[in-house]
Protein backbone atom coordinates (compact mmCIF):
# COMPACT_ATOMS: atom_id res chain seq x y z
CA UNK A 1 0.00 0.00 0.00
CA UNK A 2 1.18 3.51 -0.59
CA UNK A 3 0.17 6.98 0.43
CA UNK A 4 1.56 9.92 2.37
CA UNK A 5 4.52 8.67 4.41
CA UNK A 6 5.45 5.96 1.88
CA UNK A 7 8.72 7.73 1.10
CA UNK A 8 12.33 7.31 2.04
CA UNK A 9 13.99 10.33 0.54
CA UNK A 10 12.52 13.22 2.51
CA UNK A 11 14.38 15.40 5.02
CA UNK A 12 13.93 14.76 8.78
CA UNK A 13 11.77 17.89 9.06
CA UNK A 14 9.36 16.47 6.48
CA UNK A 15 9.52 12.99 8.06
CA UNK A 16 8.47 14.60 11.37
CA UNK A 17 5.20 15.49 9.60
CA UNK A 18 4.77 12.32 7.50
CA UNK A 19 6.31 9.49 9.52
CA UNK A 20 4.32 6.80 11.31
CA UNK A 21 1.01 7.44 9.58
CA UNK A 22 -1.32 4.60 8.59
CA UNK A 23 -1.30 3.80 4.85
CA UNK A 24 -4.09 3.06 2.43
CA UNK A 25 -7.64 4.12 1.59
CA UNK A 26 -10.04 4.38 4.48
CA UNK A 27 -7.29 4.38 7.11
CA UNK A 28 -7.24 7.19 9.70
CA UNK A 29 -4.59 9.89 9.25
CA UNK A 30 -3.29 9.29 12.80
CA UNK A 31 -2.54 5.86 14.27
CA UNK A 32 -5.35 5.14 16.74
CA UNK A 33 -5.14 4.34 20.43
CA UNK A 34 -6.46 0.79 20.89
CA UNK A 35 -7.13 0.34 24.59
CA UNK A 36 -6.44 -3.37 24.97
CA UNK A 37 -3.97 -5.53 26.86
CA UNK A 38 -4.75 -8.69 24.90
CA UNK A 39 -5.62 -9.80 21.37
CA UNK A 40 -7.81 -12.68 20.18
CA UNK A 41 -5.90 -15.91 19.66
CA UNK A 42 -4.81 -17.00 16.19
CA UNK A 43 -3.18 -13.75 15.02
CA UNK A 44 0.29 -12.24 15.19
CA UNK A 45 -0.35 -10.33 18.40
CA UNK A 46 -1.13 -11.87 21.76
CA UNK A 47 -0.40 -9.66 24.79
CA UNK A 48 0.38 -5.97 24.66
CA UNK A 49 3.41 -5.99 26.98
CA UNK A 50 5.16 -7.87 24.16
CA UNK A 51 3.14 -6.82 21.08
CA UNK A 52 2.64 -3.09 21.45
CA UNK A 53 -0.38 -1.32 19.95
CA UNK A 54 -0.65 0.76 16.77
CA UNK A 55 0.03 4.11 18.44
CA UNK A 56 3.35 2.77 19.80
CA UNK A 57 4.34 1.17 16.51
CA UNK A 58 3.61 4.48 14.79
CA UNK A 59 5.75 6.58 17.09
CA UNK A 60 8.57 4.03 16.82
CA UNK A 61 8.42 4.36 12.99
CA UNK A 62 8.42 8.11 13.36
CA UNK A 63 11.43 8.38 15.71
CA UNK A 64 13.29 5.54 13.97
CA UNK A 65 13.02 7.40 10.67
CA UNK A 66 14.27 10.62 12.26
CA UNK A 67 17.35 8.97 13.80
CA UNK A 68 18.00 6.52 10.95
CA UNK A 69 17.48 3.26 12.86
CA UNK A 70 14.89 1.03 14.54
CA UNK A 71 13.26 2.65 17.58
CA UNK A 72 11.75 1.12 20.72
CA UNK A 73 9.46 3.16 22.96
CA UNK A 74 9.80 3.08 26.76
CA UNK A 75 7.79 4.39 29.68
CA UNK A 76 10.32 7.17 30.37
CA UNK A 77 13.79 8.29 29.41
CA UNK A 78 15.18 6.54 32.49
CA UNK A 79 13.40 3.28 31.56
CA UNK A 80 15.18 3.51 28.18
CA UNK A 81 18.51 4.25 29.90
CA UNK A 82 18.05 1.34 32.33
CA UNK A 83 17.24 -1.06 29.46
CA UNK A 84 20.56 -0.18 27.82
CA UNK A 85 22.55 -0.73 31.05
CA UNK A 86 20.69 -4.00 31.56
CA UNK A 87 22.44 -5.42 28.46
CA UNK A 88 25.83 -5.37 30.22
CA UNK A 89 27.28 -8.64 31.55
CA UNK A 90 28.46 -8.44 35.17
CA UNK A 91 32.04 -7.16 35.34
CA UNK A 92 31.75 -4.74 32.41
CA UNK A 93 33.59 -1.41 32.30
CA UNK A 94 31.50 1.74 31.80
CA UNK A 95 32.53 5.35 31.04
CA UNK A 96 30.19 8.30 31.56
CA UNK A 97 30.69 12.06 31.05
CA UNK A 98 31.68 14.37 33.93
CA UNK A 99 28.72 16.61 33.08
CA UNK A 100 25.41 15.05 32.12
CA UNK A 101 21.93 14.10 33.21
CA UNK A 102 22.09 13.34 36.94
CA UNK A 103 19.72 10.35 36.72
CA UNK A 104 22.10 8.54 34.37
CA UNK A 105 25.03 9.26 36.67
CA UNK A 106 23.09 8.06 39.74
CA UNK A 107 22.07 4.84 37.95
CA UNK A 108 25.65 4.20 36.77
CA UNK A 109 27.05 4.87 40.26
CA UNK A 110 24.47 2.57 41.85
CA UNK A 111 25.40 -0.29 39.47
CA UNK A 112 29.07 0.24 40.32
CA UNK A 113 28.30 0.17 44.08
CA UNK A 114 26.39 -3.09 43.61
CA UNK A 115 29.41 -4.62 41.83
CA UNK A 116 27.76 -4.92 38.43
CA UNK A 117 30.32 -2.86 36.53
CA UNK A 118 33.31 -0.60 37.06
CA UNK A 119 32.79 3.08 36.37
CA UNK A 120 35.04 5.84 35.10
CA UNK A 121 34.35 9.45 34.18
CA UNK A 122 35.64 11.39 31.17
CA UNK A 123 35.40 15.15 30.62
CA UNK A 124 32.74 15.94 27.99
CA UNK A 125 35.22 17.77 25.73
CA UNK A 126 38.20 15.39 26.20
CA UNK A 127 38.33 13.68 22.78
CA UNK A 128 41.51 11.73 23.63
CA UNK A 129 40.00 10.63 26.94
CA UNK A 130 36.97 9.23 25.12
CA UNK A 131 39.15 7.53 22.52
CA UNK A 132 41.04 5.82 25.34
CA UNK A 133 37.76 4.81 27.00
CA UNK A 134 36.69 3.12 23.76
CA UNK A 135 39.70 0.82 24.02
CA UNK A 136 39.10 -0.06 27.69
CA UNK A 137 35.33 -0.06 28.17
CA UNK A 138 32.30 -2.15 27.20
CA UNK A 139 29.89 0.81 27.33
CA UNK A 140 30.77 4.40 26.51
CA UNK A 141 27.98 6.82 27.38
CA UNK A 142 27.99 10.21 25.64
CA UNK A 143 25.68 13.19 26.11
CA UNK A 144 26.21 16.24 23.93
CA UNK A 145 25.51 19.09 24.34
CA UNK A 146 25.82 18.20 28.03
CA UNK A 147 23.20 19.13 30.57
CA UNK A 148 23.47 21.57 32.35
CA UNK A 149 26.90 22.93 31.32
CA UNK A 150 26.21 22.80 27.55
CA UNK A 151 29.65 21.45 26.67
CA UNK A 152 30.09 19.64 23.36
CA UNK A 153 31.78 16.30 22.56
CA UNK A 154 33.36 15.87 19.13
CA UNK A 155 30.98 13.03 18.26
CA UNK A 156 32.42 12.41 14.78
CA UNK A 157 35.96 11.99 16.16
CA UNK A 158 34.87 9.78 19.08
CA UNK A 159 32.37 7.56 17.26
CA UNK A 160 34.77 6.79 14.39
CA UNK A 161 37.78 5.93 16.62
CA UNK A 162 38.98 2.32 17.10
CA UNK A 163 37.41 0.45 20.00
CA UNK A 164 37.53 -2.73 22.01
CA UNK A 165 35.58 -5.66 20.54
CA UNK A 166 31.92 -5.40 21.53
CA UNK A 167 32.22 -1.91 23.02
CA UNK A 168 28.86 -0.13 22.72
CA UNK A 169 28.74 3.62 22.13
CA UNK A 170 25.54 5.28 23.32
CA UNK A 171 24.56 8.90 22.70
CA UNK A 172 21.88 10.63 24.76
CA UNK A 173 20.43 12.84 22.00
CA UNK A 174 17.72 14.47 24.14
CA UNK A 175 18.99 18.03 23.83
CA UNK A 176 20.24 18.07 20.22
CA UNK A 177 17.36 15.99 18.77
CA UNK A 178 17.79 14.16 15.42
CA UNK A 179 17.13 17.44 13.61
CA UNK A 180 20.52 18.75 14.74
CA UNK A 181 22.62 15.59 15.13
CA UNK A 182 22.24 11.95 14.02
CA UNK A 183 24.71 9.90 16.08
CA UNK A 184 23.99 6.59 14.30
CA UNK A 185 25.24 8.16 11.04
CA UNK A 186 28.48 9.05 12.86
CA UNK A 187 29.06 5.49 14.09
CA UNK A 188 27.27 5.32 17.48
CA UNK A 189 25.50 2.01 18.25
CA UNK A 190 22.58 3.37 20.23
CA UNK A 191 20.74 6.63 20.61
CA UNK A 192 18.69 7.29 23.74
CA UNK A 193 16.05 9.98 24.22
CA UNK A 194 14.10 11.35 27.06
CA UNK A 195 11.14 11.94 24.73
CA UNK A 196 9.57 13.68 27.73
CA UNK A 197 11.59 16.73 26.64
CA UNK A 198 11.95 18.20 23.12
CA UNK A 199 10.40 15.30 21.18
CA UNK A 200 7.16 15.47 23.18
CA UNK A 201 7.53 19.21 23.58
CA UNK A 202 4.50 20.03 25.74
CA UNK A 203 5.41 18.84 29.25
CA UNK A 204 2.39 16.55 29.22
CA UNK A 205 3.93 13.08 29.06
CA UNK A 206 6.79 10.80 30.15
CA UNK A 207 8.42 8.76 27.40
CA UNK A 208 11.77 7.31 26.39
CA UNK A 209 13.15 5.92 23.15
CA UNK A 210 16.16 3.78 22.20
CA UNK A 211 17.21 3.68 18.54
CA UNK A 212 19.60 1.07 17.11
CA UNK A 213 20.69 -0.31 13.73
CA UNK A 214 21.82 -3.77 14.82
CA UNK A 215 19.00 -6.37 14.69
CA UNK A 216 20.37 -8.50 17.55
CA UNK A 217 20.68 -5.47 19.81
CA UNK A 218 17.16 -4.41 18.92
CA UNK A 219 15.87 -7.90 19.76
CA UNK A 220 17.75 -7.89 23.09
CA UNK A 221 16.32 -4.51 24.05
CA UNK A 222 12.83 -5.60 23.03
CA UNK A 223 13.22 -8.69 25.22
CA UNK A 224 14.34 -6.53 28.15
CA UNK A 225 11.38 -4.22 27.65
CA UNK A 226 8.97 -7.16 27.60
CA UNK A 227 10.50 -8.78 30.70
CA UNK A 228 10.62 -5.57 32.72
CA UNK A 229 7.28 -4.21 31.48
CA UNK A 230 8.83 -0.85 30.67
CA UNK A 231 6.47 -0.19 27.74
CA UNK A 232 5.37 3.19 26.53
CA UNK A 233 1.69 3.75 27.32
CA UNK A 234 -0.58 4.17 24.30
CA UNK A 235 -1.92 7.60 25.23
CA UNK A 236 1.66 8.78 25.72
CA UNK A 237 2.64 7.26 22.36
CA UNK A 238 -0.21 9.13 20.66
CA UNK A 239 0.66 12.43 22.35
CA UNK A 240 4.34 11.94 21.56
CA UNK A 241 3.64 11.47 17.85
CA UNK A 242 1.46 14.57 17.88
CA UNK A 243 4.21 16.53 19.61
CA UNK A 244 6.86 15.44 17.11
CA UNK A 245 4.80 16.83 14.19
CA UNK A 246 5.82 20.35 15.28
CA UNK A 247 9.34 19.56 16.53
CA UNK A 248 11.05 21.36 13.62
CA UNK A 249 9.01 24.54 14.25
CA UNK A 250 9.45 24.47 18.02
CA UNK A 251 13.16 23.83 17.76
CA UNK A 252 13.76 26.66 15.27
CA UNK A 253 11.87 29.09 17.47
CA UNK A 254 13.42 27.98 20.78
CA UNK A 255 16.92 28.05 19.31
CA UNK A 256 16.50 31.49 17.77
CA UNK A 257 15.26 32.77 21.14
CA UNK A 258 18.16 31.05 22.95
CA UNK A 259 20.79 32.52 20.60
CA UNK A 260 19.39 36.02 21.14
CA UNK A 261 19.06 35.55 24.91
CA UNK A 262 22.62 34.16 25.25
CA UNK A 263 23.87 37.32 23.58
CA UNK A 264 21.71 39.59 25.75
CA UNK A 265 22.63 37.76 28.97
CA UNK A 266 26.32 38.06 28.09
CA UNK A 267 26.14 41.83 28.38
CA UNK A 268 23.94 41.98 31.50
CA UNK A 269 25.89 43.32 34.53
CA UNK A 270 24.47 40.65 36.88
CA UNK A 271 25.63 37.75 34.68
CA UNK A 272 29.16 36.38 35.16
CA UNK A 273 29.13 33.51 32.64
CA UNK A 274 26.85 32.26 29.84
CA UNK A 275 27.00 28.70 28.54
CA UNK A 276 25.47 28.06 25.13
CA UNK A 277 26.96 26.15 22.20
CA UNK A 278 25.63 28.69 19.66
CA UNK A 279 22.66 26.48 18.80
CA UNK A 280 20.25 24.39 20.95
CA UNK A 281 17.24 25.66 22.88
CA UNK A 282 18.97 25.21 26.24
CA UNK A 283 21.45 27.50 27.98
CA UNK A 284 22.81 28.15 31.44
CA UNK A 285 24.26 31.19 33.15
CA UNK A 286 25.87 32.22 36.44
CA UNK A 287 25.08 35.42 38.29
CA UNK A 288 26.57 37.73 40.89
CA UNK A 289 25.12 37.38 44.41
CA UNK A 290 24.24 34.30 46.43
CA UNK A 291 22.08 31.24 45.88
CA UNK A 292 19.42 32.93 48.07
CA UNK A 293 19.50 36.04 45.84
CA UNK A 294 18.91 33.84 42.80
CA UNK A 295 16.07 31.95 44.50
CA UNK A 296 14.41 35.29 45.30
CA UNK A 297 14.94 36.35 41.67
CA UNK A 298 13.33 33.17 40.34
CA UNK A 299 10.25 33.98 42.42
CA UNK A 300 9.94 37.31 40.52
CA UNK A 301 9.49 35.58 37.12
CA UNK A 302 6.10 36.07 35.45
CA UNK A 303 6.62 34.55 31.97
CA UNK A 304 9.30 31.92 32.42
CA UNK A 305 8.19 28.99 34.58
CA UNK A 306 10.31 28.37 37.65
CA UNK A 307 10.33 24.60 37.26
CA UNK A 308 12.59 21.68 36.48
CA UNK A 309 12.83 19.81 33.19
CA UNK A 310 13.24 21.16 29.68
CA UNK A 311 12.10 20.95 26.08
CA UNK A 312 8.54 22.28 26.38
CA UNK A 313 6.91 25.11 24.41
CA UNK A 314 7.05 27.03 27.69
CA UNK A 315 10.40 28.36 28.93
CA UNK A 316 11.59 26.98 32.27
CA UNK A 317 14.33 28.12 34.65
CA UNK A 318 15.91 26.33 37.57
CA UNK A 319 18.89 26.81 39.91
CA UNK A 320 20.53 23.46 39.25
CA UNK A 321 22.75 23.23 42.35
CA UNK A 322 19.50 22.96 44.37
CA UNK A 323 18.73 19.62 42.66
CA UNK A 324 19.73 16.27 44.16
CA UNK A 325 23.07 15.03 42.86
CA UNK A 326 24.01 18.45 41.43
CA UNK A 327 25.86 19.95 44.41
CA UNK A 328 29.10 20.17 42.36
CA UNK A 329 27.70 22.95 40.15
CA UNK A 330 28.30 26.68 40.69
CA UNK A 331 25.73 27.71 43.36
CA UNK A 332 24.10 30.44 41.26
CA UNK A 333 24.00 28.51 37.97
CA UNK A 334 20.58 28.83 36.33
CA UNK A 335 19.63 26.43 33.56
CA UNK A 336 17.05 27.77 31.14
CA UNK A 337 15.08 25.77 28.63
CA UNK A 338 14.09 28.34 26.04
CA UNK A 339 10.59 27.95 24.69
CA UNK A 340 8.42 29.53 22.02
CA UNK A 341 7.29 32.75 23.74
CA UNK A 342 8.01 36.14 22.21
CA UNK A 343 11.66 37.11 22.71
CA UNK A 344 10.84 40.57 24.08
CA UNK A 345 8.63 39.07 26.83
CA UNK A 346 11.40 36.63 27.79
CA UNK A 347 13.94 39.47 28.04
CA UNK A 348 11.59 41.60 30.14
CA UNK A 349 11.07 38.65 32.44
CA UNK A 350 14.76 37.81 32.83
CA UNK A 351 15.34 41.49 33.65
CA UNK A 352 12.90 41.03 36.57
CA UNK A 353 15.17 38.28 37.82
CA UNK A 354 18.52 39.95 37.09
CA UNK A 355 18.21 43.74 37.42
CA UNK A 356 17.83 43.74 41.24
CA UNK A 357 20.89 41.45 41.50
CA UNK A 358 23.04 43.99 39.65
CA UNK A 359 21.78 46.95 41.71
C1 LIG B 1 15.23 14.10 31.46
C2 LIG B 1 16.42 13.45 30.88
C3 LIG B 1 16.61 12.07 31.00
C4 LIG B 1 15.65 11.18 31.76
O1 LIG B 1 14.41 11.10 31.13
P1 LIG B 1 12.98 10.94 31.87
O2 LIG B 1 12.03 11.00 30.74
O3 LIG B 1 12.86 12.06 32.86
O4 LIG B 1 13.00 9.61 32.56
C5 LIG B 1 17.74 11.52 30.40
N1 LIG B 1 18.63 12.29 29.74
C6 LIG B 1 18.48 13.62 29.62
C7 LIG B 1 19.49 14.43 28.87
C8 LIG B 1 17.37 14.25 30.19
O5 LIG B 1 17.23 15.59 30.08
Coordinates of C-alpha atoms and ligand atoms in Angstrom, one line a residue:
X1 CA 0.0 0.0 0.0
X2 CA 1.2 3.5 -0.6
X3 CA 0.2 7.0 0.4
X4 CA 1.6 9.9 2.4
X5 CA 4.5 8.7 4.4
X6 CA 5.4 6.0 1.9
X7 CA 8.7 7.7 1.1
X8 CA 12.3 7.3 2.0
X9 CA 14.0 10.3 0.5
X10 CA 12.5 13.2 2.5
X11 CA 14.4 15.4 5.0
X12 CA 13.9 14.8 8.8
X13 CA 11.8 17.9 9.1
X14 CA 9.4 16.5 6.5
X15 CA 9.5 13.0 8.1
X16 CA 8.5 14.6 11.4
X17 CA 5.2 15.5 9.6
X18 CA 4.8 12.3 7.5
X19 CA 6.3 9.5 9.5
X20 CA 4.3 6.8 11.3
X21 CA 1.0 7.4 9.6
X22 CA -1.3 4.6 8.6
X23 CA -1.3 3.8 4.9
X24 CA -4.1 3.1 2.4
X25 CA -7.6 4.1 1.6
X26 CA -10.0 4.4 4.5
X27 CA -7.3 4.4 7.1
X28 CA -7.2 7.2 9.7
X29 CA -4.6 9.9 9.3
X30 CA -3.3 9.3 12.8
X31 CA -2.5 5.9 14.3
X32 CA -5.3 5.1 16.7
X33 CA -5.1 4.3 20.4
X34 CA -6.5 0.8 20.9
X35 CA -7.1 0.3 24.6
X36 CA -6.4 -3.4 25.0
X37 CA -4.0 -5.5 26.9
X38 CA -4.8 -8.7 24.9
X39 CA -5.6 -9.8 21.4
X40 CA -7.8 -12.7 20.2
X41 CA -5.9 -15.9 19.7
X42 CA -4.8 -17.0 16.2
X43 CA -3.2 -13.8 15.0
X44 CA 0.3 -12.2 15.2
X45 CA -0.3 -10.3 18.4
X46 CA -1.1 -11.9 21.8
X47 CA -0.4 -9.7 24.8
X48 CA 0.4 -6.0 24.7
X49 CA 3.4 -6.0 27.0
X50 CA 5.2 -7.9 24.2
X51 CA 3.1 -6.8 21.1
X52 CA 2.6 -3.1 21.4
X53 CA -0.4 -1.3 19.9
X54 CA -0.6 0.8 16.8
X55 CA 0.0 4.1 18.4
X56 CA 3.3 2.8 19.8
X57 CA 4.3 1.2 16.5
X58 CA 3.6 4.5 14.8
X59 CA 5.8 6.6 17.1
X60 CA 8.6 4.0 16.8
X61 CA 8.4 4.4 13.0
X62 CA 8.4 8.1 13.4
X63 CA 11.4 8.4 15.7
X64 CA 13.3 5.5 14.0
X65 CA 13.0 7.4 10.7
X66 CA 14.3 10.6 12.3
X67 CA 17.3 9.0 13.8
X68 CA 18.0 6.5 11.0
X69 CA 17.5 3.3 12.9
X70 CA 14.9 1.0 14.5
X71 CA 13.3 2.6 17.6
X72 CA 11.7 1.1 20.7
X73 CA 9.5 3.2 23.0
X74 CA 9.8 3.1 26.8
X75 CA 7.8 4.4 29.7
X76 CA 10.3 7.2 30.4
X77 CA 13.8 8.3 29.4
X78 CA 15.2 6.5 32.5
X79 CA 13.4 3.3 31.6
X80 CA 15.2 3.5 28.2
X81 CA 18.5 4.2 29.9
X82 CA 18.1 1.3 32.3
X83 CA 17.2 -1.1 29.5
X84 CA 20.6 -0.2 27.8
X85 CA 22.5 -0.7 31.0
X86 CA 20.7 -4.0 31.6
X87 CA 22.4 -5.4 28.5
X88 CA 25.8 -5.4 30.2
X89 CA 27.3 -8.6 31.5
X90 CA 28.5 -8.4 35.2
X91 CA 32.0 -7.2 35.3
X92 CA 31.8 -4.7 32.4
X93 CA 33.6 -1.4 32.3
X94 CA 31.5 1.7 31.8
X95 CA 32.5 5.3 31.0
X96 CA 30.2 8.3 31.6
X97 CA 30.7 12.1 31.1
X98 CA 31.7 14.4 33.9
X99 CA 28.7 16.6 33.1
X100 CA 25.4 15.0 32.1
X101 CA 21.9 14.1 33.2
X102 CA 22.1 13.3 36.9
X103 CA 19.7 10.3 36.7
X104 CA 22.1 8.5 34.4
X105 CA 25.0 9.3 36.7
X106 CA 23.1 8.1 39.7
X107 CA 22.1 4.8 38.0
X108 CA 25.6 4.2 36.8
X109 CA 27.0 4.9 40.3
X110 CA 24.5 2.6 41.8
X111 CA 25.4 -0.3 39.5
X112 CA 29.1 0.2 40.3
X113 CA 28.3 0.2 44.1
X114 CA 26.4 -3.1 43.6
X115 CA 29.4 -4.6 41.8
X116 CA 27.8 -4.9 38.4
X117 CA 30.3 -2.9 36.5
X118 CA 33.3 -0.6 37.1
X119 CA 32.8 3.1 36.4
X120 CA 35.0 5.8 35.1
X121 CA 34.3 9.4 34.2
X122 CA 35.6 11.4 31.2
X123 CA 35.4 15.2 30.6
X124 CA 32.7 15.9 28.0
X125 CA 35.2 17.8 25.7
X126 CA 38.2 15.4 26.2
X127 CA 38.3 13.7 22.8
X128 CA 41.5 11.7 23.6
X129 CA 40.0 10.6 26.9
X130 CA 37.0 9.2 25.1
X131 CA 39.2 7.5 22.5
X132 CA 41.0 5.8 25.3
X133 CA 37.8 4.8 27.0
X134 CA 36.7 3.1 23.8
X135 CA 39.7 0.8 24.0
X136 CA 39.1 -0.1 27.7
X137 CA 35.3 -0.1 28.2
X138 CA 32.3 -2.1 27.2
X139 CA 29.9 0.8 27.3
X140 CA 30.8 4.4 26.5
X141 CA 28.0 6.8 27.4
X142 CA 28.0 10.2 25.6
X143 CA 25.7 13.2 26.1
X144 CA 26.2 16.2 23.9
X145 CA 25.5 19.1 24.3
X146 CA 25.8 18.2 28.0
X147 CA 23.2 19.1 30.6
X148 CA 23.5 21.6 32.3
X149 CA 26.9 22.9 31.3
X150 CA 26.2 22.8 27.5
X151 CA 29.6 21.5 26.7
X152 CA 30.1 19.6 23.4
X153 CA 31.8 16.3 22.6
X154 CA 33.4 15.9 19.1
X155 CA 31.0 13.0 18.3
X156 CA 32.4 12.4 14.8
X157 CA 36.0 12.0 16.2
X158 CA 34.9 9.8 19.1
X159 CA 32.4 7.6 17.3
X160 CA 34.8 6.8 14.4
X161 CA 37.8 5.9 16.6
X162 CA 39.0 2.3 17.1
X163 CA 37.4 0.5 20.0
X164 CA 37.5 -2.7 22.0
X165 CA 35.6 -5.7 20.5
X166 CA 31.9 -5.4 21.5
X167 CA 32.2 -1.9 23.0
X168 CA 28.9 -0.1 22.7
X169 CA 28.7 3.6 22.1
X170 CA 25.5 5.3 23.3
X171 CA 24.6 8.9 22.7
X172 CA 21.9 10.6 24.8
X173 CA 20.4 12.8 22.0
X174 CA 17.7 14.5 24.1
X175 CA 19.0 18.0 23.8
X176 CA 20.2 18.1 20.2
X177 CA 17.4 16.0 18.8
X178 CA 17.8 14.2 15.4
X179 CA 17.1 17.4 13.6
X180 CA 20.5 18.7 14.7
X181 CA 22.6 15.6 15.1
X182 CA 22.2 12.0 14.0
X183 CA 24.7 9.9 16.1
X184 CA 24.0 6.6 14.3
X185 CA 25.2 8.2 11.0
X186 CA 28.5 9.1 12.9
X187 CA 29.1 5.5 14.1
X188 CA 27.3 5.3 17.5
X189 CA 25.5 2.0 18.3
X190 CA 22.6 3.4 20.2
X191 CA 20.7 6.6 20.6
X192 CA 18.7 7.3 23.7
X193 CA 16.0 10.0 24.2
X194 CA 14.1 11.4 27.1
X195 CA 11.1 11.9 24.7
X196 CA 9.6 13.7 27.7
X197 CA 11.6 16.7 26.6
X198 CA 12.0 18.2 23.1
X199 CA 10.4 15.3 21.2
X200 CA 7.2 15.5 23.2
X201 CA 7.5 19.2 23.6
X202 CA 4.5 20.0 25.7
X203 CA 5.4 18.8 29.3
X204 CA 2.4 16.6 29.2
X205 CA 3.9 13.1 29.1
X206 CA 6.8 10.8 30.1
X207 CA 8.4 8.8 27.4
X208 CA 11.8 7.3 26.4
X209 CA 13.1 5.9 23.1
X210 CA 16.2 3.8 22.2
X211 CA 17.2 3.7 18.5
X212 CA 19.6 1.1 17.1
X213 CA 20.7 -0.3 13.7
X214 CA 21.8 -3.8 14.8
X215 CA 19.0 -6.4 14.7
X216 CA 20.4 -8.5 17.6
X217 CA 20.7 -5.5 19.8
X218 CA 17.2 -4.4 18.9
X219 CA 15.9 -7.9 19.8
X220 CA 17.8 -7.9 23.1
X221 CA 16.3 -4.5 24.0
X222 CA 12.8 -5.6 23.0
X223 CA 13.2 -8.7 25.2
X224 CA 14.3 -6.5 28.2
X225 CA 11.4 -4.2 27.7
X226 CA 9.0 -7.2 27.6
X227 CA 10.5 -8.8 30.7
X228 CA 10.6 -5.6 32.7
X229 CA 7.3 -4.2 31.5
X230 CA 8.8 -0.9 30.7
X231 CA 6.5 -0.2 27.7
X232 CA 5.4 3.2 26.5
X233 CA 1.7 3.7 27.3
X234 CA -0.6 4.2 24.3
X235 CA -1.9 7.6 25.2
X236 CA 1.7 8.8 25.7
X237 CA 2.6 7.3 22.4
X238 CA -0.2 9.1 20.7
X239 CA 0.7 12.4 22.3
X240 CA 4.3 11.9 21.6
X241 CA 3.6 11.5 17.8
X242 CA 1.5 14.6 17.9
X243 CA 4.2 16.5 19.6
X244 CA 6.9 15.4 17.1
X245 CA 4.8 16.8 14.2
X246 CA 5.8 20.3 15.3
X247 CA 9.3 19.6 16.5
X248 CA 11.0 21.4 13.6
X249 CA 9.0 24.5 14.2
X250 CA 9.5 24.5 18.0
X251 CA 13.2 23.8 17.8
X252 CA 13.8 26.7 15.3
X253 CA 11.9 29.1 17.5
X254 CA 13.4 28.0 20.8
X255 CA 16.9 28.1 19.3
X256 CA 16.5 31.5 17.8
X257 CA 15.3 32.8 21.1
X258 CA 18.2 31.0 23.0
X259 CA 20.8 32.5 20.6
X260 CA 19.4 36.0 21.1
X261 CA 19.1 35.6 24.9
X262 CA 22.6 34.2 25.2
X263 CA 23.9 37.3 23.6
X264 CA 21.7 39.6 25.7
X265 CA 22.6 37.8 29.0
X266 CA 26.3 38.1 28.1
X267 CA 26.1 41.8 28.4
X268 CA 23.9 42.0 31.5
X269 CA 25.9 43.3 34.5
X270 CA 24.5 40.7 36.9
X271 CA 25.6 37.8 34.7
X272 CA 29.2 36.4 35.2
X273 CA 29.1 33.5 32.6
X274 CA 26.9 32.3 29.8
X275 CA 27.0 28.7 28.5
X276 CA 25.5 28.1 25.1
X277 CA 27.0 26.2 22.2
X278 CA 25.6 28.7 19.7
X279 CA 22.7 26.5 18.8
X280 CA 20.2 24.4 21.0
X281 CA 17.2 25.7 22.9
X282 CA 19.0 25.2 26.2
X283 CA 21.4 27.5 28.0
X284 CA 22.8 28.1 31.4
X285 CA 24.3 31.2 33.1
X286 CA 25.9 32.2 36.4
X287 CA 25.1 35.4 38.3
X288 CA 26.6 37.7 40.9
X289 CA 25.1 37.4 44.4
X290 CA 24.2 34.3 46.4
X291 CA 22.1 31.2 45.9
X292 CA 19.4 32.9 48.1
X293 CA 19.5 36.0 45.8
X294 CA 18.9 33.8 42.8
X295 CA 16.1 31.9 44.5
X296 CA 14.4 35.3 45.3
X297 CA 14.9 36.3 41.7
X298 CA 13.3 33.2 40.3
X299 CA 10.2 34.0 42.4
X300 CA 9.9 37.3 40.5
X301 CA 9.5 35.6 37.1
X302 CA 6.1 36.1 35.5
X303 CA 6.6 34.6 32.0
X304 CA 9.3 31.9 32.4
X305 CA 8.2 29.0 34.6
X306 CA 10.3 28.4 37.7
X307 CA 10.3 24.6 37.3
X308 CA 12.6 21.7 36.5
X309 CA 12.8 19.8 33.2
X310 CA 13.2 21.2 29.7
X311 CA 12.1 20.9 26.1
X312 CA 8.5 22.3 26.4
X313 CA 6.9 25.1 24.4
X314 CA 7.0 27.0 27.7
X315 CA 10.4 28.4 28.9
X316 CA 11.6 27.0 32.3
X317 CA 14.3 28.1 34.7
X318 CA 15.9 26.3 37.6
X319 CA 18.9 26.8 39.9
X320 CA 20.5 23.5 39.3
X321 CA 22.7 23.2 42.4
X322 CA 19.5 23.0 44.4
X323 CA 18.7 19.6 42.7
X324 CA 19.7 16.3 44.2
X325 CA 23.1 15.0 42.9
X326 CA 24.0 18.5 41.4
X327 CA 25.9 20.0 44.4
X328 CA 29.1 20.2 42.4
X329 CA 27.7 23.0 40.2
X330 CA 28.3 26.7 40.7
X331 CA 25.7 27.7 43.4
X332 CA 24.1 30.4 41.3
X333 CA 24.0 28.5 38.0
X334 CA 20.6 28.8 36.3
X335 CA 19.6 26.4 33.6
X336 CA 17.0 27.8 31.1
X337 CA 15.1 25.8 28.6
X338 CA 14.1 28.3 26.0
X339 CA 10.6 27.9 24.7
X340 CA 8.4 29.5 22.0
X341 CA 7.3 32.8 23.7
X342 CA 8.0 36.1 22.2
X343 CA 11.7 37.1 22.7
X344 CA 10.8 40.6 24.1
X345 CA 8.6 39.1 26.8
X346 CA 11.4 36.6 27.8
X347 CA 13.9 39.5 28.0
X348 CA 11.6 41.6 30.1
X349 CA 11.1 38.7 32.4
X350 CA 14.8 37.8 32.8
X351 CA 15.3 41.5 33.6
X352 CA 12.9 41.0 36.6
X353 CA 15.2 38.3 37.8
X354 CA 18.5 39.9 37.1
X355 CA 18.2 43.7 37.4
X356 CA 17.8 43.7 41.2
X357 CA 20.9 41.5 41.5
X358 CA 23.0 44.0 39.6
X359 CA 21.8 46.9 41.7
Ligands
LIG1 C1 15.2 14.1 31.5 C2 16.4 13.5 30.9 C3 16.6 12.1 31.0 C4 15.6 11.2 31.8 O1 14.4 11.1 31.1 P1 13.0 10.9 31.9 O2 12.0 11.0 30.7 O3 12.9 12.1 32.9 O4 13.0 9.6 32.6 C5 17.7 11.5 30.4 N1 18.6 12.3 29.7 C6 18.5 13.6 29.6 C7 19.5 14.4 28.9 C8 17.4 14.3 30.2 O5 17.2 15.6 30.1

